[in-house]
Amino acid sequence: MGDAIQERMLEEVAGLHGVPAGAYNIRSNGKTSARATTANIDITTKTDKAGIDIRIKPGTKHESVHIPVVVSASGLKEMVYNDFFIGDDADVVIVAGCGIHNCGDQDSEHDGIHRFFVGKNARVKYVEKHYGEGDGEGKRILNPGTEVYMEENSYMEMEMVQIKGVDSTNRTSTAELAAGAKLIVRERLLTHGTQDAESTYIVNLNGDDSSADVVSRSVAKDRSKQTFNSKIVGNAKCSGHTECDAIIMDDAKIFAIPGLIANDIDAALIHEAAIGKIAGEQIVKLMTLGLTEEEAEAQIVNGFLK
């Protein structure tokens, strides 16, 4: 892979302008191209299937793990399994992401299953970005799966971002929360052309005082199609909120299916969904400041997805 392509893709999906600090594993066209560990964070290659195990020692504070994937080979299809074992009382940032650069005529596909085992009182910020580019006929396909298992009083914040160039994605995330655990999900999604994006979130609030807040903000342009499917299941005294807020443009289609299931009298659950077009007066207001209609639209979309 050309160094310039890899550098640009790593910047897009992981915000990297060089070698990251802390632990990292960079996967390029189906192989590990670089890896570093720290005294508290170990990364090992799985022996039974493609993927890695990331073990974070209990009590680890203010450290980060970067595990970006870059695919630039047209026709490459791979499935990887990455497991994160986050020790009790740890406080870490994990940055994952996949960039596909496809200039060929064959489809390129990266599918990954990420499992998180979050220890008691641990705190995790997880950022996952998807990005695609290339002028070939081949599609850029990503199907990520995320499984989260949270022990007592743990906290996890997930930032799920897909802003450009992915032709087809089917993202499924599930979470199991013990007592006092808290999960925050912030999804940002932009589709254009004939892209198809489907997101499914299933959160089981199993312990007393567990809570979840799952919010998606999305923009669908051209003839793209989006489906947001969320289900919060209250199995104890808990609180849950899910929200889908979407802007629809051109000939796009958006399906918002927020769901709640209460299996306990003390489960407090709320859902909201809103889909609408950009208000004409917003565009007119920005055009009076000297912007073209296209620039005004872009400003509104960028602000909405921040």
mmCIF file of C-alpha atoms in Angstrom:
data_model
loop_
_atom_site.group_PDB
_atom_site.id
_atom_site.type_symbol
_atom_site.label_atom_id
_atom_site.label_comp_id
_atom_site.label_asym_id
_atom_site.label_seq_id
_atom_site.Cartn_x
_atom_site.Cartn_y
_atom_site.Cartn_z
ATOM 1 C CA MET A 1 0.000 0.000 0.000
ATOM 2 C CA GLY A 2 1.272 3.458 -0.803
ATOM 3 C CA ASP A 3 2.480 5.263 2.309
ATOM 4 C CA ALA A 4 0.526 8.386 1.353
ATOM 5 C CA ILE A 5 -2.762 6.451 1.078
ATOM 6 C CA GLN A 6 -2.167 4.686 4.399
ATOM 7 C CA GLU A 7 -1.269 7.933 6.172
ATOM 8 C CA ARG A 8 -4.376 9.702 4.879
ATOM 9 C CA MET A 9 -6.649 6.784 5.785
ATOM 10 C CA LEU A 10 -5.179 6.547 9.298
ATOM 11 C CA GLU A 11 -5.792 10.259 9.744
ATOM 12 C CA GLU A 12 -9.430 9.856 8.617
ATOM 13 C CA VAL A 13 -10.331 6.863 10.806
ATOM 14 C CA ALA A 14 -8.108 7.327 13.853
ATOM 15 C CA GLY A 15 -6.992 10.961 13.831
ATOM 16 C CA LEU A 16 -3.396 9.790 13.516
ATOM 17 C CA HIS A 17 -0.732 12.077 12.056
ATOM 18 C CA GLY A 18 2.078 9.653 12.825
ATOM 19 C CA VAL A 19 2.823 6.879 15.283
ATOM 20 C CA PRO A 20 0.231 6.995 18.098
ATOM 21 C CA ALA A 21 1.208 7.258 21.749
ATOM 22 C CA GLY A 22 0.441 4.264 23.948
ATOM 23 C CA ALA A 23 -0.522 0.816 22.699
ATOM 24 C CA TYR A 24 -1.522 0.253 19.087
ATOM 25 C CA ASN A 25 -2.089 -2.348 16.406
ATOM 26 C CA ILE A 26 -2.338 -1.199 12.791
ATOM 27 C CA ARG A 27 -3.839 -3.709 10.360
ATOM 28 C CA SER A 28 -3.231 -3.160 6.671
ATOM 29 C CA ASN A 29 -4.693 -5.330 3.877
ATOM 30 C CA GLY A 30 -5.259 -8.341 6.112
ATOM 31 C CA LYS A 31 -1.963 -8.263 8.039
ATOM 32 C CA THR A 32 -0.569 -6.512 11.100
ATOM 33 C CA SER A 33 1.751 -3.770 9.851
ATOM 34 C CA ALA A 34 2.721 -2.230 13.208
ATOM 35 C CA ARG A 35 2.192 -2.937 16.901
ATOM 36 C CA ALA A 36 3.256 -1.551 20.263
ATOM 37 C CA THR A 37 2.353 -2.522 23.827
ATOM 38 C CA THR A 38 2.842 -0.784 27.184
ATOM 39 C CA ALA A 39 3.505 -2.006 30.715
ATOM 40 C CA ASN A 40 -0.253 -1.983 31.359
ATOM 41 C CA ILE A 41 -1.716 -2.849 27.942
ATOM 42 C CA ASP A 42 -0.840 -6.052 26.122
ATOM 43 C CA ILE A 43 -1.876 -6.961 22.557
ATOM 44 C CA THR A 44 -1.557 -10.530 21.313
ATOM 45 C CA THR A 45 -2.531 -12.207 18.063
ATOM 46 C CA LYS A 46 -5.262 -14.835 18.286
ATOM 47 C CA THR A 47 -4.123 -18.349 17.424
ATOM 48 C CA ASP A 48 -7.482 -19.848 16.421
ATOM 49 C CA LYS A 49 -8.810 -17.099 14.103
ATOM 50 C CA ALA A 50 -7.983 -13.683 12.671
ATOM 51 C CA GLY A 51 -7.884 -10.950 15.294
ATOM 52 C CA ILE A 52 -6.253 -9.780 18.501
ATOM 53 C CA ASP A 53 -6.734 -9.850 22.276
ATOM 54 C CA ILE A 54 -6.188 -6.559 24.120
ATOM 55 C CA ARG A 55 -5.660 -6.930 27.874
ATOM 56 C CA ILE A 56 -5.722 -3.818 30.044
ATOM 57 C CA LYS A 57 -4.485 -4.276 33.615
ATOM 58 C CA PRO A 58 -6.722 -3.312 36.559
ATOM 59 C CA GLY A 59 -6.168 0.266 37.684
ATOM 60 C CA THR A 60 -4.656 1.459 34.390
ATOM 61 C CA LYS A 61 -5.330 5.204 34.055
ATOM 62 C CA HIS A 62 -5.067 7.723 31.205
ATOM 63 C CA GLU A 63 -3.763 5.311 28.573
ATOM 64 C CA SER A 64 -4.985 4.718 25.051
ATOM 65 C CA VAL A 65 -5.231 1.911 22.516
ATOM 66 C CA HIS A 66 -5.445 2.532 18.754
ATOM 67 C CA ILE A 67 -6.454 -0.367 16.497
ATOM 68 C CA PRO A 68 -7.151 1.084 13.028
ATOM 69 C CA VAL A 69 -7.682 -1.049 9.917
ATOM 70 C CA VAL A 70 -6.835 0.097 6.400
ATOM 71 C CA VAL A 71 -7.907 -1.755 3.252
ATOM 72 C CA SER A 72 -6.607 -0.581 -0.134
ATOM 73 C CA ALA A 73 -6.659 -3.870 -2.058
ATOM 74 C CA SER A 74 -9.690 -4.218 -4.338
ATOM 75 C CA GLY A 75 -11.443 -7.548 -3.806
ATOM 76 C CA LEU A 76 -10.096 -8.123 -0.264
ATOM 77 C CA LYS A 77 -12.694 -9.600 2.102
ATOM 78 C CA GLU A 78 -11.834 -10.330 5.706
ATOM 79 C CA MET A 79 -13.428 -11.056 9.064
ATOM 80 C CA VAL A 80 -11.572 -10.289 12.292
ATOM 81 C CA TYR A 81 -12.370 -10.849 15.969
ATOM 82 C CA ASN A 82 -10.962 -8.429 18.540
ATOM 83 C CA ASP A 83 -11.521 -8.928 22.274
ATOM 84 C CA PHE A 84 -10.880 -6.252 24.914
ATOM 85 C CA PHE A 85 -10.428 -7.264 28.551
ATOM 86 C CA ILE A 86 -10.584 -4.082 30.644
ATOM 87 C CA GLY A 87 -9.529 -4.601 34.244
ATOM 88 C CA ASP A 88 -11.353 -3.267 37.315
ATOM 89 C CA ASP A 89 -10.897 0.468 38.006
ATOM 90 C CA ALA A 90 -9.174 1.134 34.658
ATOM 91 C CA ASP A 91 -9.821 4.399 32.772
ATOM 92 C CA VAL A 92 -8.845 4.182 29.088
ATOM 93 C CA VAL A 93 -9.571 5.461 25.581
ATOM 94 C CA ILE A 94 -9.883 2.962 22.733
ATOM 95 C CA VAL A 95 -9.858 4.182 19.118
ATOM 96 C CA ALA A 96 -10.856 1.786 16.351
ATOM 97 C CA GLY A 97 -11.778 2.475 12.782
ATOM 98 C CA CYS A 98 -11.703 1.142 9.280
ATOM 99 C CA GLY A 99 -10.849 2.954 6.098
ATOM 100 C CA ILE A 100 -11.349 1.360 2.686
ATOM 101 C CA HIS A 101 -9.636 2.855 -0.364
ATOM 102 C CA ASN A 102 -11.011 1.007 -3.386
ATOM 103 C CA CYS A 103 -10.039 2.064 -6.885
ATOM 104 C CA GLY A 104 -10.716 -1.341 -8.433
ATOM 105 C CA ASP A 105 -13.783 -3.054 -9.832
ATOM 106 C CA GLN A 106 -14.141 -5.726 -7.137
ATOM 107 C CA ASP A 107 -15.905 -5.207 -3.816
ATOM 108 C CA SER A 108 -13.708 -4.701 -0.730
ATOM 109 C CA GLU A 109 -15.152 -5.771 2.603
ATOM 110 C CA HIS A 110 -13.983 -5.631 6.219
ATOM 111 C CA ASP A 111 -16.157 -7.206 8.898
ATOM 112 C CA GLY A 112 -15.115 -7.039 12.536
ATOM 113 C CA ILE A 113 -16.537 -8.363 15.790
ATOM 114 C CA HIS A 114 -15.395 -6.368 18.812
ATOM 115 C CA ARG A 115 -16.154 -7.718 22.285
ATOM 116 C CA PHE A 116 -15.622 -5.612 25.400
ATOM 117 C CA PHE A 117 -15.445 -7.095 28.890
ATOM 118 C CA VAL A 118 -15.537 -4.025 31.140
ATOM 119 C CA GLY A 119 -14.493 -4.659 34.745
ATOM 120 C CA LYS A 120 -16.016 -3.234 37.919
ATOM 121 C CA ASN A 121 -15.772 0.572 38.255
ATOM 122 C CA ALA A 122 -13.841 0.760 34.958
ATOM 123 C CA ARG A 123 -14.338 3.655 32.527
ATOM 124 C CA VAL A 124 -13.956 3.306 28.760
ATOM 125 C CA LYS A 125 -14.293 5.799 25.932
ATOM 126 C CA TYR A 126 -14.563 3.938 22.617
ATOM 127 C CA VAL A 127 -14.394 5.731 19.255
ATOM 128 C CA GLU A 128 -15.172 3.850 16.039
ATOM 129 C CA LYS A 129 -14.980 5.621 12.683
ATOM 130 C CA HIS A 130 -15.733 4.284 9.225
ATOM 131 C CA TYR A 131 -14.567 5.934 6.038
ATOM 132 C CA GLY A 132 -14.422 4.974 2.377
ATOM 133 C CA GLU A 133 -12.903 6.487 -0.733
ATOM 134 C CA GLY A 134 -11.730 5.558 -4.226
ATOM 135 C CA ASP A 135 -13.112 5.965 -7.721
ATOM 136 C CA GLY A 136 -13.392 2.302 -8.691
ATOM 137 C CA GLU A 137 -16.612 0.458 -9.469
ATOM 138 C CA GLY A 138 -16.045 -1.938 -6.560
ATOM 139 C CA LYS A 139 -18.077 -1.367 -3.407
ATOM 140 C CA ARG A 140 -16.705 -0.463 0.024
ATOM 141 C CA ILE A 141 -18.496 -2.696 2.541
ATOM 142 C CA LEU A 142 -18.239 -2.671 6.354
ATOM 143 C CA ASN A 143 -20.243 -4.864 8.725
ATOM 144 C CA PRO A 144 -19.090 -4.207 12.300
ATOM 145 C CA GLY A 145 -20.457 -6.066 15.308
ATOM 146 C CA THR A 146 -19.957 -4.865 18.879
ATOM 147 C CA GLU A 147 -20.701 -6.807 22.060
ATOM 148 C CA VAL A 148 -20.374 -5.070 25.430
ATOM 149 C CA TYR A 149 -20.434 -6.805 28.824
ATOM 150 C CA MET A 150 -20.382 -4.321 31.696
ATOM 151 C CA GLU A 151 -19.778 -5.268 35.319
ATOM 152 C CA GLU A 152 -20.994 -3.365 38.388
ATOM 153 C CA ASN A 153 -20.651 0.439 38.327
ATOM 154 C CA SER A 154 -18.687 0.487 35.084
ATOM 155 C CA TYR A 155 -19.060 3.269 32.502
ATOM 156 C CA MET A 156 -18.713 3.124 28.736
ATOM 157 C CA GLU A 157 -19.107 5.866 26.163
ATOM 158 C CA MET A 158 -19.283 4.803 22.508
ATOM 159 C CA GLU A 159 -18.843 7.247 19.638
ATOM 160 C CA MET A 160 -19.866 5.560 16.370
ATOM 161 C CA VAL A 161 -19.144 7.627 13.276
ATOM 162 C CA GLN A 162 -19.611 7.021 9.551
ATOM 163 C CA ILE A 163 -19.265 10.194 7.544
ATOM 164 C CA LYS A 164 -18.189 9.327 4.025
ATOM 165 C CA GLY A 165 -17.821 6.844 1.246
ATOM 166 C CA VAL A 166 -19.032 3.521 2.695
ATOM 167 C CA ASP A 167 -21.401 1.892 0.193
ATOM 168 C CA SER A 168 -22.969 -0.657 2.505
ATOM 169 C CA THR A 169 -22.834 -1.091 6.257
ATOM 170 C CA ASN A 170 -24.772 -3.219 8.704
ATOM 171 C CA ARG A 171 -23.766 -2.345 12.265
ATOM 172 C CA THR A 172 -25.065 -4.430 15.173
ATOM 173 C CA SER A 173 -24.262 -3.526 18.783
ATOM 174 C CA THR A 174 -25.447 -5.388 21.880
ATOM 175 C CA ALA A 175 -24.818 -4.613 25.544
ATOM 176 C CA GLU A 176 -25.424 -6.342 28.882
ATOM 177 C CA LEU A 177 -25.308 -4.070 31.939
ATOM 178 C CA ALA A 178 -24.924 -5.146 35.549
ATOM 179 C CA ALA A 179 -25.991 -3.073 38.572
ATOM 180 C CA GLY A 180 -24.945 0.580 38.437
ATOM 181 C CA ALA A 181 -23.415 0.288 34.974
ATOM 182 C CA LYS A 182 -23.895 3.207 32.564
ATOM 183 C CA LEU A 183 -23.722 3.130 28.746
ATOM 184 C CA ILE A 184 -23.716 6.223 26.499
ATOM 185 C CA VAL A 185 -23.914 5.796 22.698
ATOM 186 C CA ARG A 186 -23.560 8.661 20.216
ATOM 187 C CA GLU A 187 -23.952 7.657 16.585
ATOM 188 C CA ARG A 188 -23.268 10.082 13.707
ATOM 189 C CA LEU A 189 -24.046 8.982 10.200
ATOM 190 C CA LEU A 190 -24.018 10.555 6.733
ATOM 191 C CA THR A 191 -25.065 8.617 3.639
ATOM 192 C CA HIS A 192 -25.116 9.754 0.023
ATOM 193 C CA GLY A 193 -25.381 8.332 -3.479
ATOM 194 C CA THR A 194 -27.018 4.904 -3.308
ATOM 195 C CA GLN A 195 -25.453 3.964 0.031
ATOM 196 C CA ASP A 196 -27.290 1.709 2.461
ATOM 197 C CA ALA A 197 -26.670 1.901 6.215
ATOM 198 C CA GLU A 198 -28.356 -0.145 8.907
ATOM 199 C CA SER A 199 -27.723 0.290 12.647
ATOM 200 C CA THR A 200 -29.104 -1.998 15.333
ATOM 201 C CA TYR A 201 -28.621 -1.432 19.075
ATOM 202 C CA ILE A 202 -29.906 -3.880 21.695
ATOM 203 C CA VAL A 203 -29.235 -2.939 25.327
ATOM 204 C CA ASN A 204 -30.217 -5.186 28.242
ATOM 205 C CA LEU A 205 -30.401 -3.323 31.551
ATOM 206 C CA ASN A 206 -30.031 -6.286 33.891
ATOM 207 C CA GLY A 207 -28.952 -4.745 37.198
ATOM 208 C CA ASP A 208 -30.511 -2.234 39.564
ATOM 209 C CA ASP A 209 -29.628 1.390 38.776
ATOM 210 C CA SER A 210 -28.124 0.509 35.403
ATOM 211 C CA SER A 211 -28.747 3.091 32.671
ATOM 212 C CA ALA A 212 -28.363 3.633 28.930
ATOM 213 C CA ASP A 213 -28.626 6.635 26.608
ATOM 214 C CA VAL A 214 -28.525 5.722 22.891
ATOM 215 C CA VAL A 215 -28.728 8.679 20.480
ATOM 216 C CA SER A 216 -28.334 8.676 16.688
ATOM 217 C CA ARG A 217 -27.968 11.781 14.526
ATOM 218 C CA SER A 218 -27.992 11.178 10.816
ATOM 219 C CA VAL A 219 -28.289 12.813 7.411
ATOM 220 C CA ALA A 220 -29.437 10.881 4.330
ATOM 221 C CA LYS A 221 -28.784 12.462 0.918
ATOM 222 C CA ASP A 222 -29.399 11.544 -2.738
ATOM 223 C CA ARG A 223 -30.966 8.057 -3.040
ATOM 224 C CA SER A 224 -29.354 6.600 0.079
ATOM 225 C CA LYS A 225 -31.234 4.558 2.651
ATOM 226 C CA GLN A 226 -30.855 4.356 6.422
ATOM 227 C CA THR A 227 -32.394 2.118 9.047
ATOM 228 C CA PHE A 228 -32.019 2.847 12.766
ATOM 229 C CA ASN A 229 -33.232 0.048 14.994
ATOM 230 C CA SER A 230 -32.831 0.362 18.754
ATOM 231 C CA LYS A 231 -34.211 -1.729 21.575
ATOM 232 C CA ILE A 232 -33.740 -1.023 25.265
ATOM 233 C CA VAL A 233 -34.802 -3.827 27.585
ATOM 234 C CA GLY A 234 -35.374 -2.998 31.247
ATOM 235 C CA ASN A 235 -34.957 -6.123 33.386
ATOM 236 C CA ALA A 236 -34.507 -4.324 36.726
ATOM 237 C CA LYS A 237 -34.882 -0.932 38.410
ATOM 238 C CA CYS A 238 -33.185 1.042 35.653
ATOM 239 C CA SER A 239 -33.412 4.001 33.289
ATOM 240 C CA GLY A 240 -33.087 4.014 29.520
ATOM 241 C CA HIS A 241 -33.415 6.552 26.717
ATOM 242 C CA THR A 242 -33.086 6.128 22.952
ATOM 243 C CA GLU A 243 -33.404 8.844 20.328
ATOM 244 C CA CYS A 244 -33.101 9.098 16.554
ATOM 245 C CA ASP A 245 -32.831 12.563 15.015
ATOM 246 C CA ALA A 246 -32.482 12.610 11.227
ATOM 247 C CA ILE A 247 -32.375 15.025 8.296
ATOM 248 C CA ILE A 248 -33.718 13.681 5.005
ATOM 249 C CA MET A 249 -32.702 15.187 1.671
ATOM 250 C CA ASP A 250 -33.297 14.568 -2.052
ATOM 251 C CA ASP A 251 -34.792 11.078 -2.699
ATOM 252 C CA ALA A 252 -33.412 9.372 0.413
ATOM 253 C CA LYS A 253 -35.295 6.988 2.706
ATOM 254 C CA ILE A 254 -35.012 6.748 6.501
ATOM 255 C CA PHE A 255 -36.548 4.118 8.773
ATOM 256 C CA ALA A 256 -36.449 4.860 12.521
ATOM 257 C CA ILE A 257 -37.558 2.023 14.756
ATOM 258 C CA PRO A 258 -36.908 2.841 18.428
ATOM 259 C CA GLY A 259 -38.208 0.152 20.797
ATOM 260 C CA LEU A 260 -38.639 -0.317 24.533
ATOM 261 C CA ILE A 261 -39.316 -3.466 26.549
ATOM 262 C CA ALA A 262 -40.025 -3.204 30.284
ATOM 263 C CA ASN A 263 -39.790 -6.422 32.268
ATOM 264 C CA ASP A 264 -39.712 -4.718 35.669
ATOM 265 C CA ILE A 265 -42.163 -2.326 37.335
ATOM 266 C CA ASP A 266 -39.281 0.050 38.127
ATOM 267 C CA ALA A 267 -37.892 0.247 34.598
ATOM 268 C CA ALA A 268 -38.121 3.876 33.391
ATOM 269 C CA LEU A 269 -37.717 3.943 29.614
ATOM 270 C CA ILE A 270 -38.181 6.706 27.000
ATOM 271 C CA HIS A 271 -37.850 6.821 23.217
ATOM 272 C CA GLU A 272 -37.940 9.661 20.687
ATOM 273 C CA ALA A 273 -37.667 9.812 16.906
ATOM 274 C CA ALA A 274 -37.713 12.793 14.547
ATOM 275 C CA ILE A 275 -37.142 12.894 10.792
ATOM 276 C CA GLY A 276 -37.426 16.088 8.766
ATOM 277 C CA LYS A 277 -35.953 18.186 6.002
ATOM 278 C CA ILE A 278 -33.785 21.266 6.410
ATOM 279 C CA ALA A 279 -36.026 24.269 7.023
ATOM 280 C CA GLY A 280 -36.065 26.711 4.114
ATOM 281 C CA GLU A 281 -35.649 29.697 6.411
ATOM 282 C CA GLN A 282 -32.382 28.262 7.768
ATOM 283 C CA ILE A 283 -30.946 28.196 4.241
ATOM 284 C CA VAL A 284 -32.273 31.669 3.409
ATOM 285 C CA LYS A 285 -30.755 33.073 6.617
ATOM 286 C CA LEU A 286 -27.301 31.707 5.753
ATOM 287 C CA MET A 287 -27.605 32.865 2.129
ATOM 288 C CA THR A 288 -28.176 36.433 3.359
ATOM 289 C CA LEU A 289 -24.717 36.116 4.948
ATOM 290 C CA GLY A 290 -23.223 35.488 1.509
ATOM 291 C CA LEU A 291 -23.283 31.689 1.250
ATOM 292 C CA THR A 292 -24.526 29.838 -1.808
ATOM 293 C CA GLU A 293 -27.426 27.423 -1.330
ATOM 294 C CA GLU A 294 -25.009 24.453 -1.443
ATOM 295 C CA GLU A 295 -22.677 26.069 1.095
ATOM 296 C CA ALA A 296 -25.610 26.884 3.385
ATOM 297 C CA GLU A 297 -26.829 23.273 3.190
ATOM 298 C CA ALA A 298 -23.339 21.957 3.954
ATOM 299 C CA GLN A 299 -23.018 24.281 6.966
ATOM 300 C CA ILE A 300 -26.323 23.075 8.413
ATOM 301 C CA VAL A 301 -25.457 19.390 7.872
ATOM 302 C CA ASN A 302 -21.985 19.784 9.408
ATOM 303 C CA GLY A 303 -23.377 21.588 12.431
ATOM 304 C CA PHE A 304 -26.056 18.936 12.891
ATOM 305 C CA LEU A 305 -23.539 16.087 12.818
ATOM 306 C CA LYS A 306 -21.012 17.686 15.196
#
